[in-house]
PDB file of N, CA and C in Angstrom:
ATOM      1  N   UNK T 242      16.004 -17.632 -21.714  1.00 40.00           N
ATOM      2  CA  UNK T 242      16.170 -16.541 -20.797  1.00 40.00           C
ATOM      3  C   UNK T 242      15.064 -16.607 -19.744  1.00 40.00           C
ATOM      4  N   UNK T 243      15.451 -16.515 -18.503  1.00 45.00           N
ATOM      5  CA  UNK T 243      14.458 -16.532 -17.434  1.00 45.00           C
ATOM      6  C   UNK T 243      14.419 -15.185 -16.745  1.00 45.00           C
ATOM      7  N   UNK T 244      13.238 -14.668 -16.568  1.00 45.00           N
ATOM      8  CA  UNK T 244      13.056 -13.382 -15.905  1.00 45.00           C
ATOM      9  C   UNK T 244      12.056 -13.573 -14.773  1.00 45.00           C
ATOM     10  N   UNK T 245      12.208 -12.832 -13.698  1.00 47.00           N
ATOM     11  CA  UNK T 245      11.254 -12.956 -12.604  1.00 47.00           C
ATOM     12  C   UNK T 245       9.851 -12.538 -13.039  1.00 47.00           C
ATOM     13  N   UNK T 246       8.890 -13.281 -12.593  1.00 48.00           N
ATOM     14  CA  UNK T 246       7.501 -12.984 -12.922  1.00 48.00           C
ATOM     15  C   UNK T 246       6.953 -12.025 -11.883  1.00 48.00           C
ATOM     16  N   UNK T 247       6.276 -10.993 -12.323  1.00 47.00           N
ATOM     17  CA  UNK T 247       5.643 -10.060 -11.400  1.00 47.00           C
ATOM     18  C   UNK T 247       6.528  -8.881 -11.070  1.00 47.00           C
ATOM     19  N   UNK T 248       6.035  -8.082 -10.154  1.00 50.00           N
ATOM     20  CA  UNK T 248       6.730  -6.874  -9.716  1.00 50.00           C
ATOM     21  C   UNK T 248       7.724  -7.197  -8.625  1.00 50.00           C
ATOM     22  N   UNK T 249       8.887  -6.604  -8.670  1.00 49.00           N
ATOM     23  CA  UNK T 249       9.843  -6.781  -7.586  1.00 49.00           C
ATOM     24  C   UNK T 249       9.370  -6.102  -6.316  1.00 49.00           C
ATOM     25  N   UNK T 250       8.575  -5.026  -6.461  1.00 50.00           N
ATOM     26  CA  UNK T 250       8.064  -4.319  -5.295  1.00 50.00           C
ATOM     27  C   UNK T 250       7.147  -5.206  -4.467  1.00 50.00           C
ATOM     28  N   UNK T 251       6.386  -6.075  -5.112  1.00 48.00           N
ATOM     29  CA  UNK T 251       5.412  -6.915  -4.426  1.00 48.00           C
ATOM     30  C   UNK T 251       5.933  -8.321  -4.154  1.00 48.00           C
ATOM     31  N   UNK T 252       7.220  -8.546  -4.312  1.00 50.00           N
ATOM     32  CA  UNK T 252       7.771  -9.880  -4.164  1.00 50.00           C
ATOM     33  C   UNK T 252       7.612 -10.410  -2.747  1.00 50.00           C
ATOM     34  N   UNK T 253       7.646  -9.530  -1.754  1.00 53.00           N
ATOM     35  CA  UNK T 253       7.565  -9.969  -0.369  1.00 53.00           C
ATOM     36  C   UNK T 253       6.292  -9.493   0.314  1.00 53.00           C
ATOM     37  N   UNK T 254       5.231  -9.290  -0.426  1.00 63.00           N
ATOM     38  CA  UNK T 254       4.013  -8.760   0.162  1.00 63.00           C
ATOM     39  C   UNK T 254       3.347  -9.736   1.132  1.00 63.00           C
ATOM     40  N   UNK T 255       3.641 -11.023   1.025  1.00 85.00           N
ATOM     41  CA  UNK T 255       3.018 -12.005   1.882  1.00 85.00           C
ATOM     42  C   UNK T 255       3.798 -12.306   3.145  1.00 85.00           C
ATOM     43  N   UNK T 256       4.908 -11.607   3.364  1.00 91.00           N
ATOM     44  CA  UNK T 256       5.746 -11.891   4.518  1.00 91.00           C
ATOM     45  C   UNK T 256       5.592 -10.830   5.596  1.00 91.00           C
ATOM     46  N   UNK T 257       5.679 -11.265   6.830  1.00 94.00           N
ATOM     47  CA  UNK T 257       5.719 -10.327   7.951  1.00 94.00           C
ATOM     48  C   UNK T 257       7.149  -9.814   8.105  1.00 94.00           C
ATOM     49  N   UNK T 258       7.308  -8.550   8.421  1.00 94.00           N
ATOM     50  CA  UNK T 258       8.665  -8.031   8.654  1.00 94.00           C
ATOM     51  C   UNK T 258       9.303  -8.707   9.871  1.00 94.00           C
ATOM     52  N   UNK T 259      10.584  -8.973   9.771  1.00 94.00           N
ATOM     53  CA  UNK T 259      11.297  -9.656  10.846  1.00 94.00           C
ATOM     54  C   UNK T 259      11.224  -8.920  12.179  1.00 94.00           C
ATOM     55  N   UNK T 260      11.369  -7.586  12.220  1.00 96.00           N
ATOM     56  CA  UNK T 260      11.259  -6.886  13.509  1.00 96.00           C
ATOM     57  C   UNK T 260       9.888  -7.063  14.173  1.00 96.00           C
ATOM     58  N   UNK T 261       8.835  -7.188  13.368  1.00 96.00           N
ATOM     59  CA  UNK T 261       7.498  -7.416  13.928  1.00 96.00           C
ATOM     60  C   UNK T 261       7.433  -8.798  14.567  1.00 96.00           C
ATOM     61  N   UNK T 262       8.021  -9.778  13.922  1.00 95.00           N
ATOM     62  CA  UNK T 262       8.030 -11.137  14.475  1.00 95.00           C
ATOM     63  C   UNK T 262       8.793 -11.165  15.790  1.00 95.00           C
ATOM     64  N   UNK T 263       9.947 -10.548  15.832  1.00 96.00           N
ATOM     65  CA  UNK T 263      10.755 -10.520  17.059  1.00 96.00           C
ATOM     66  C   UNK T 263      10.001  -9.814  18.180  1.00 96.00           C
ATOM     67  N   UNK T 264       9.381  -8.677  17.865  1.00 96.00           N
ATOM     68  CA  UNK T 264       8.636  -7.939  18.888  1.00 96.00           C
ATOM     69  C   UNK T 264       7.445  -8.752  19.392  1.00 96.00           C
ATOM     70  N   UNK T 265       6.783  -9.482  18.504  1.00 97.00           N
ATOM     71  CA  UNK T 265       5.639 -10.298  18.921  1.00 97.00           C
ATOM     72  C   UNK T 265       6.075 -11.443  19.830  1.00 97.00           C
ATOM     73  N   UNK T 266       7.240 -12.034  19.558  1.00 96.00           N
ATOM     74  CA  UNK T 266       7.712 -13.124  20.416  1.00 96.00           C
ATOM     75  C   UNK T 266       8.096 -12.621  21.799  1.00 96.00           C
ATOM     76  N   UNK T 267       8.405 -11.323  21.895  1.00 95.00           N
ATOM     77  CA  UNK T 267       8.743 -10.744  23.193  1.00 95.00           C
ATOM     78  C   UNK T 267       7.517 -10.216  23.933  1.00 95.00           C
ATOM     79  N   UNK T 268       6.329 -10.309  23.314  1.00 94.00           N
ATOM     80  CA  UNK T 268       5.098  -9.941  23.986  1.00 94.00           C
ATOM     81  C   UNK T 268       4.571  -8.555  23.687  1.00 94.00           C
ATOM     82  N   UNK T 269       5.073  -7.881  22.665  1.00 96.00           N
ATOM     83  CA  UNK T 269       4.580  -6.551  22.302  1.00 96.00           C
ATOM     84  C   UNK T 269       3.152  -6.675  21.756  1.00 96.00           C
ATOM     85  N   UNK T 270       2.165  -6.016  22.399  1.00 97.00           N
ATOM     86  CA  UNK T 270       0.773  -6.178  21.960  1.00 97.00           C
ATOM     87  C   UNK T 270       0.498  -5.629  20.554  1.00 97.00           C
ATOM     88  N   UNK T 271       1.160  -4.551  20.160  1.00 97.00           N
ATOM     89  CA  UNK T 271       0.952  -4.011  18.821  1.00 97.00           C
ATOM     90  C   UNK T 271       1.487  -4.970  17.755  1.00 97.00           C
ATOM     91  N   UNK T 272       2.635  -5.550  18.004  1.00 97.00           N
ATOM     92  CA  UNK T 272       3.205  -6.512  17.058  1.00 97.00           C
ATOM     93  C   UNK T 272       2.351  -7.771  16.988  1.00 97.00           C
ATOM     94  N   UNK T 273       1.826  -8.207  18.136  1.00 97.00           N
ATOM     95  CA  UNK T 273       0.961  -9.387  18.149  1.00 97.00           C
ATOM     96  C   UNK T 273      -0.313  -9.115  17.348  1.00 97.00           C
ATOM     97  N   UNK T 274      -0.842  -7.911  17.442  1.00 97.00           N
ATOM     98  CA  UNK T 274      -2.034  -7.556  16.667  1.00 97.00           C
ATOM     99  C   UNK T 274      -1.746  -7.595  15.171  1.00 97.00           C
ATOM    100  N   UNK T 275      -0.546  -7.175  14.772  1.00 96.00           N
ATOM    101  CA  UNK T 275      -0.162  -7.223  13.359  1.00 96.00           C
ATOM    102  C   UNK T 275      -0.072  -8.672  12.882  1.00 96.00           C
ATOM    103  N   UNK T 276       0.496  -9.539  13.709  1.00 96.00           N
ATOM    104  CA  UNK T 276       0.620 -10.957  13.351  1.00 96.00           C
ATOM    105  C   UNK T 276      -0.765 -11.590  13.223  1.00 96.00           C
ATOM    106  N   UNK T 277      -1.633 -11.333  14.183  1.00 96.00           N
ATOM    107  CA  UNK T 277      -2.982 -11.912  14.150  1.00 96.00           C
ATOM    108  C   UNK T 277      -3.742 -11.385  12.940  1.00 96.00           C
ATOM    109  N   UNK T 278      -3.625 -10.099  12.626  1.00 96.00           N
ATOM    110  CA  UNK T 278      -4.301  -9.527  11.466  1.00 96.00           C
ATOM    111  C   UNK T 278      -3.769 -10.140  10.173  1.00 96.00           C
ATOM    112  N   UNK T 279      -2.480 -10.427  10.124  1.00 96.00           N
ATOM    113  CA  UNK T 279      -1.875 -11.035   8.937  1.00 96.00           C
ATOM    114  C   UNK T 279      -2.492 -12.408   8.645  1.00 96.00           C
ATOM    115  N   UNK T 280      -2.775 -13.171   9.691  1.00 95.00           N
ATOM    116  CA  UNK T 280      -3.307 -14.524   9.527  1.00 95.00           C
ATOM    117  C   UNK T 280      -4.827 -14.596   9.647  1.00 95.00           C
ATOM    118  N   UNK T 281      -5.507 -13.457   9.755  1.00 95.00           N
ATOM    119  CA  UNK T 281      -6.954 -13.451   9.992  1.00 95.00           C
ATOM    120  C   UNK T 281      -7.739 -14.143   8.885  1.00 95.00           C
ATOM    121  N   UNK T 282      -7.399 -13.912   7.630  1.00 94.00           N
ATOM    122  CA  UNK T 282      -8.145 -14.544   6.539  1.00 94.00           C
ATOM    123  C   UNK T 282      -7.904 -16.049   6.503  1.00 94.00           C
ATOM    124  N   UNK T 283      -6.697 -16.483   6.806  1.00 95.00           N
ATOM    125  CA  UNK T 283      -6.406 -17.916   6.843  1.00 95.00           C
ATOM    126  C   UNK T 283      -7.166 -18.587   7.992  1.00 95.00           C
ATOM    127  N   UNK T 284      -7.203 -17.933   9.139  1.00 97.00           N
ATOM    128  CA  UNK T 284      -7.946 -18.460  10.281  1.00 97.00           C
ATOM    129  C   UNK T 284      -9.429 -18.536   9.944  1.00 97.00           C
ATOM    130  N   UNK T 285      -9.952 -17.528   9.267  1.00 96.00           N
ATOM    131  CA  UNK T 285     -11.361 -17.534   8.878  1.00 96.00           C
ATOM    132  C   UNK T 285     -11.663 -18.684   7.920  1.00 96.00           C
ATOM    133  N   UNK T 286     -10.760 -18.946   6.987  1.00 95.00           N
ATOM    134  CA  UNK T 286     -11.002 -20.050   6.051  1.00 95.00           C
ATOM    135  C   UNK T 286     -10.946 -21.401   6.754  1.00 95.00           C
ATOM    136  N   UNK T 287     -10.087 -21.531   7.772  1.00 96.00           N
ATOM    137  CA  UNK T 287     -10.043 -22.772   8.535  1.00 96.00           C
ATOM    138  C   UNK T 287     -11.262 -22.936   9.433  1.00 96.00           C
ATOM    139  N   UNK T 288     -11.934 -21.837   9.755  1.00 96.00           N
ATOM    140  CA  UNK T 288     -13.080 -21.863  10.662  1.00 96.00           C
ATOM    141  C   UNK T 288     -14.406 -22.066   9.943  1.00 96.00           C
ATOM    142  N   UNK T 289     -14.401 -22.165   8.623  1.00 96.00           N
ATOM    143  CA  UNK T 289     -15.645 -22.325   7.874  1.00 96.00           C
ATOM    144  C   UNK T 289     -16.251 -23.701   8.121  1.00 96.00           C
ATOM    145  N   UNK T 290     -17.551 -23.692   8.425  1.00 95.00           N
ATOM    146  CA  UNK T 290     -18.280 -24.935   8.683  1.00 95.00           C
ATOM    147  C   UNK T 290     -19.660 -24.850   8.043  1.00 95.00           C
ATOM    148  N   UNK T 291     -20.248 -26.011   7.814  1.00 93.00           N
ATOM    149  CA  UNK T 291     -21.640 -26.054   7.396  1.00 93.00           C
ATOM    150  C   UNK T 291     -22.489 -25.756   8.616  1.00 93.00           C
ATOM    151  N   UNK T 292     -23.322 -24.762   8.490  1.00 89.00           N
ATOM    152  CA  UNK T 292     -24.213 -24.396   9.585  1.00 89.00           C
ATOM    153  C   UNK T 292     -25.651 -24.584   9.118  1.00 89.00           C
ATOM    154  N   UNK T 293     -26.538 -24.832  10.050  1.00 91.00           N
ATOM    155  CA  UNK T 293     -27.938 -25.062   9.745  1.00 91.00           C
ATOM    156  C   UNK T 293     -28.784 -24.020  10.469  1.00 91.00           C
ATOM    157  N   UNK T 294     -29.770 -23.462   9.764  1.00 90.00           N
ATOM    158  CA  UNK T 294     -30.671 -22.530  10.429  1.00 90.00           C
ATOM    159  C   UNK T 294     -31.834 -23.298  11.050  1.00 90.00           C
ATOM    160  N   UNK T 295     -32.800 -22.565  11.628  1.00 93.00           N
ATOM    161  CA  UNK T 295     -33.899 -23.216  12.351  1.00 93.00           C
ATOM    162  C   UNK T 295     -34.816 -24.036  11.444  1.00 93.00           C
ATOM    163  N   UNK T 296     -34.775 -23.792  10.139  1.00 94.00           N
ATOM    164  CA  UNK T 296     -35.599 -24.562   9.194  1.00 94.00           C
ATOM    165  C   UNK T 296     -34.836 -25.712   8.552  1.00 94.00           C
ATOM    166  N   UNK T 297     -33.589 -25.885   8.913  1.00 92.00           N
ATOM    167  CA  UNK T 297     -32.798 -26.980   8.385  1.00 92.00           C
ATOM    168  C   UNK T 297     -32.027 -26.655   7.125  1.00 92.00           C
ATOM    169  N   UNK T 298     -32.044 -25.408   6.700  1.00 94.00           N
ATOM    170  CA  UNK T 298     -31.288 -25.005   5.512  1.00 94.00           C
ATOM    171  C   UNK T 298     -29.803 -24.974   5.846  1.00 94.00           C
ATOM    172  N   UNK T 299     -29.009 -25.426   4.882  1.00 94.00           N
ATOM    173  CA  UNK T 299     -27.564 -25.493   5.073  1.00 94.00           C
ATOM    174  C   UNK T 299     -26.914 -24.267   4.442  1.00 94.00           C
ATOM    175  N   UNK T 300     -25.966 -23.679   5.143  1.00 92.00           N
ATOM    176  CA  UNK T 300     -25.175 -22.599   4.601  1.00 92.00           C
ATOM    177  C   UNK T 300     -23.796 -22.645   5.235  1.00 92.00           C
ATOM    178  N   UNK T 301     -22.838 -22.005   4.576  1.00 94.00           N
ATOM    179  CA  UNK T 301     -21.473 -21.962   5.086  1.00 94.00           C
ATOM    180  C   UNK T 301     -21.285 -20.700   5.907  1.00 94.00           C
ATOM    181  N   UNK T 302     -20.641 -20.847   7.051  1.00 94.00           N
ATOM    182  CA  UNK T 302     -20.373 -19.704   7.898  1.00 94.00           C
ATOM    183  C   UNK T 302     -19.156 -19.963   8.762  1.00 94.00           C
ATOM    184  N   UNK T 303     -18.723 -18.926   9.450  1.00 94.00           N
ATOM    185  CA  UNK T 303     -17.561 -19.033  10.324  1.00 94.00           C
ATOM    186  C   UNK T 303     -18.018 -19.466  11.703  1.00 94.00           C
ATOM    187  N   UNK T 304     -17.428 -20.531  12.190  1.00 93.00           N
ATOM    188  CA  UNK T 304     -17.677 -20.989  13.550  1.00 93.00           C
ATOM    189  C   UNK T 304     -16.826 -20.134  14.482  1.00 93.00           C
ATOM    190  N   UNK T 305     -17.477 -19.275  15.244  1.00 95.00           N
ATOM    191  CA  UNK T 305     -16.770 -18.314  16.094  1.00 95.00           C
ATOM    192  C   UNK T 305     -15.897 -19.001  17.143  1.00 95.00           C
ATOM    193  N   UNK T 306     -16.365 -20.119  17.679  1.00 96.00           N
ATOM    194  CA  UNK T 306     -15.597 -20.841  18.694  1.00 96.00           C
ATOM    195  C   UNK T 306     -14.276 -21.349  18.115  1.00 96.00           C
ATOM    196  N   UNK T 307     -14.331 -21.935  16.941  1.00 96.00           N
ATOM    197  CA  UNK T 307     -13.120 -22.443  16.300  1.00 96.00           C
ATOM    198  C   UNK T 307     -12.190 -21.291  15.947  1.00 96.00           C
ATOM    199  N   UNK T 308     -12.755 -20.173  15.457  1.00 97.00           N
ATOM    200  CA  UNK T 308     -11.925 -19.015  15.104  1.00 97.00           C
ATOM    201  C   UNK T 308     -11.201 -18.460  16.340  1.00 97.00           C
ATOM    202  N   UNK T 309     -11.909 -18.367  17.457  1.00 97.00           N
ATOM    203  CA  UNK T 309     -11.276 -17.885  18.681  1.00 97.00           C
ATOM    204  C   UNK T 309     -10.193 -18.838  19.171  1.00 97.00           C
ATOM    205  N   UNK T 310     -10.440 -20.132  19.058  1.00 97.00           N
ATOM    206  CA  UNK T 310      -9.433 -21.113  19.473  1.00 97.00           C
ATOM    207  C   UNK T 310      -8.186 -21.039  18.606  1.00 97.00           C
ATOM    208  N   UNK T 311      -8.368 -20.903  17.294  1.00 97.00           N
ATOM    209  CA  UNK T 311      -7.217 -20.802  16.394  1.00 97.00           C
ATOM    210  C   UNK T 311      -6.432 -19.520  16.638  1.00 97.00           C
ATOM    211  N   UNK T 312      -7.146 -18.434  16.878  1.00 97.00           N
ATOM    212  CA  UNK T 312      -6.477 -17.157  17.147  1.00 97.00           C
ATOM    213  C   UNK T 312      -5.651 -17.240  18.436  1.00 97.00           C
ATOM    214  N   UNK T 313      -6.222 -17.826  19.486  1.00 97.00           N
ATOM    215  CA  UNK T 313      -5.483 -17.923  20.744  1.00 97.00           C
ATOM    216  C   UNK T 313      -4.311 -18.901  20.624  1.00 97.00           C
ATOM    217  N   UNK T 314      -4.485 -19.946  19.833  1.00 97.00           N
ATOM    218  CA  UNK T 314      -3.389 -20.897  19.630  1.00 97.00           C
ATOM    219  C   UNK T 314      -2.242 -20.245  18.868  1.00 97.00           C
ATOM    220  N   UNK T 315      -2.560 -19.392  17.904  1.00 97.00           N
ATOM    221  CA  UNK T 315      -1.533 -18.651  17.180  1.00 97.00           C
ATOM    222  C   UNK T 315      -0.760 -17.756  18.137  1.00 97.00           C
ATOM    223  N   UNK T 316      -1.461 -17.062  19.013  1.00 97.00           N
ATOM    224  CA  UNK T 316      -0.783 -16.163  19.957  1.00 97.00           C
ATOM    225  C   UNK T 316       0.112 -16.941  20.917  1.00 97.00           C
ATOM    226  N   UNK T 317      -0.375 -18.094  21.390  1.00 97.00           N
ATOM    227  CA  UNK T 317       0.466 -18.912  22.273  1.00 97.00           C
ATOM    228  C   UNK T 317       1.692 -19.420  21.545  1.00 97.00           C
ATOM    229  N   UNK T 318       1.535 -19.813  20.277  1.00 96.00           N
ATOM    230  CA  UNK T 318       2.673 -20.311  19.506  1.00 96.00           C
ATOM    231  C   UNK T 318       3.715 -19.217  19.275  1.00 96.00           C
ATOM    232  N   UNK T 319       3.250 -18.008  19.004  1.00 96.00           N
ATOM    233  CA  UNK T 319       4.173 -16.895  18.788  1.00 96.00           C
ATOM    234  C   UNK T 319       4.939 -16.594  20.059  1.00 96.00           C
ATOM    235  N   UNK T 320       4.237 -16.581  21.181  1.00 95.00           N
ATOM    236  CA  UNK T 320       4.899 -16.255  22.449  1.00 95.00           C
ATOM    237  C   UNK T 320       5.881 -17.341  22.893  1.00 95.00           C
ATOM    238  N   UNK T 321       5.638 -18.587  22.513  1.00 95.00           N
ATOM    239  CA  UNK T 321       6.535 -19.659  22.927  1.00 95.00           C
ATOM    240  C   UNK T 321       7.655 -19.908  21.915  1.00 95.00           C
ATOM    241  N   UNK T 322       7.649 -19.169  20.803  1.00 91.00           N
ATOM    242  CA  UNK T 322       8.663 -19.323  19.766  1.00 91.00           C
ATOM    243  C   UNK T 322      10.008 -18.799  20.276  1.00 91.00           C
ATOM    244  N   UNK T 323      11.054 -19.582  20.052  1.00 84.00           N
ATOM    245  CA  UNK T 323      12.405 -19.168  20.448  1.00 84.00           C
ATOM    246  C   UNK T 323      13.184 -18.806  19.197  1.00 84.00           C
ATOM    247  N   UNK T 324      13.709 -17.598  19.187  1.00 71.00           N
ATOM    248  CA  UNK T 324      14.441 -17.100  18.011  1.00 71.00           C
ATOM    249  C   UNK T 324      15.863 -17.583  18.026  1.00 71.00           C
TER     250      UNK T 324
END
């Protein structure tokens, strides 16, 4: 017997609602903000780099330039998406 694992209520918690996607592709700023917020943690993880302080110590941090580039690339991709 196979049964679904987890809650049915949370089955789609990782998905953006379709109306939000459509509105974002049409240029709605509120919908675009929702899309960017949805991917913010993924963008942050892609932006992690080894950084060095003035004494040469290594630590992990977010490269702001890369994060801004990824965020703007996401927005351009959403706007150029054809439904």
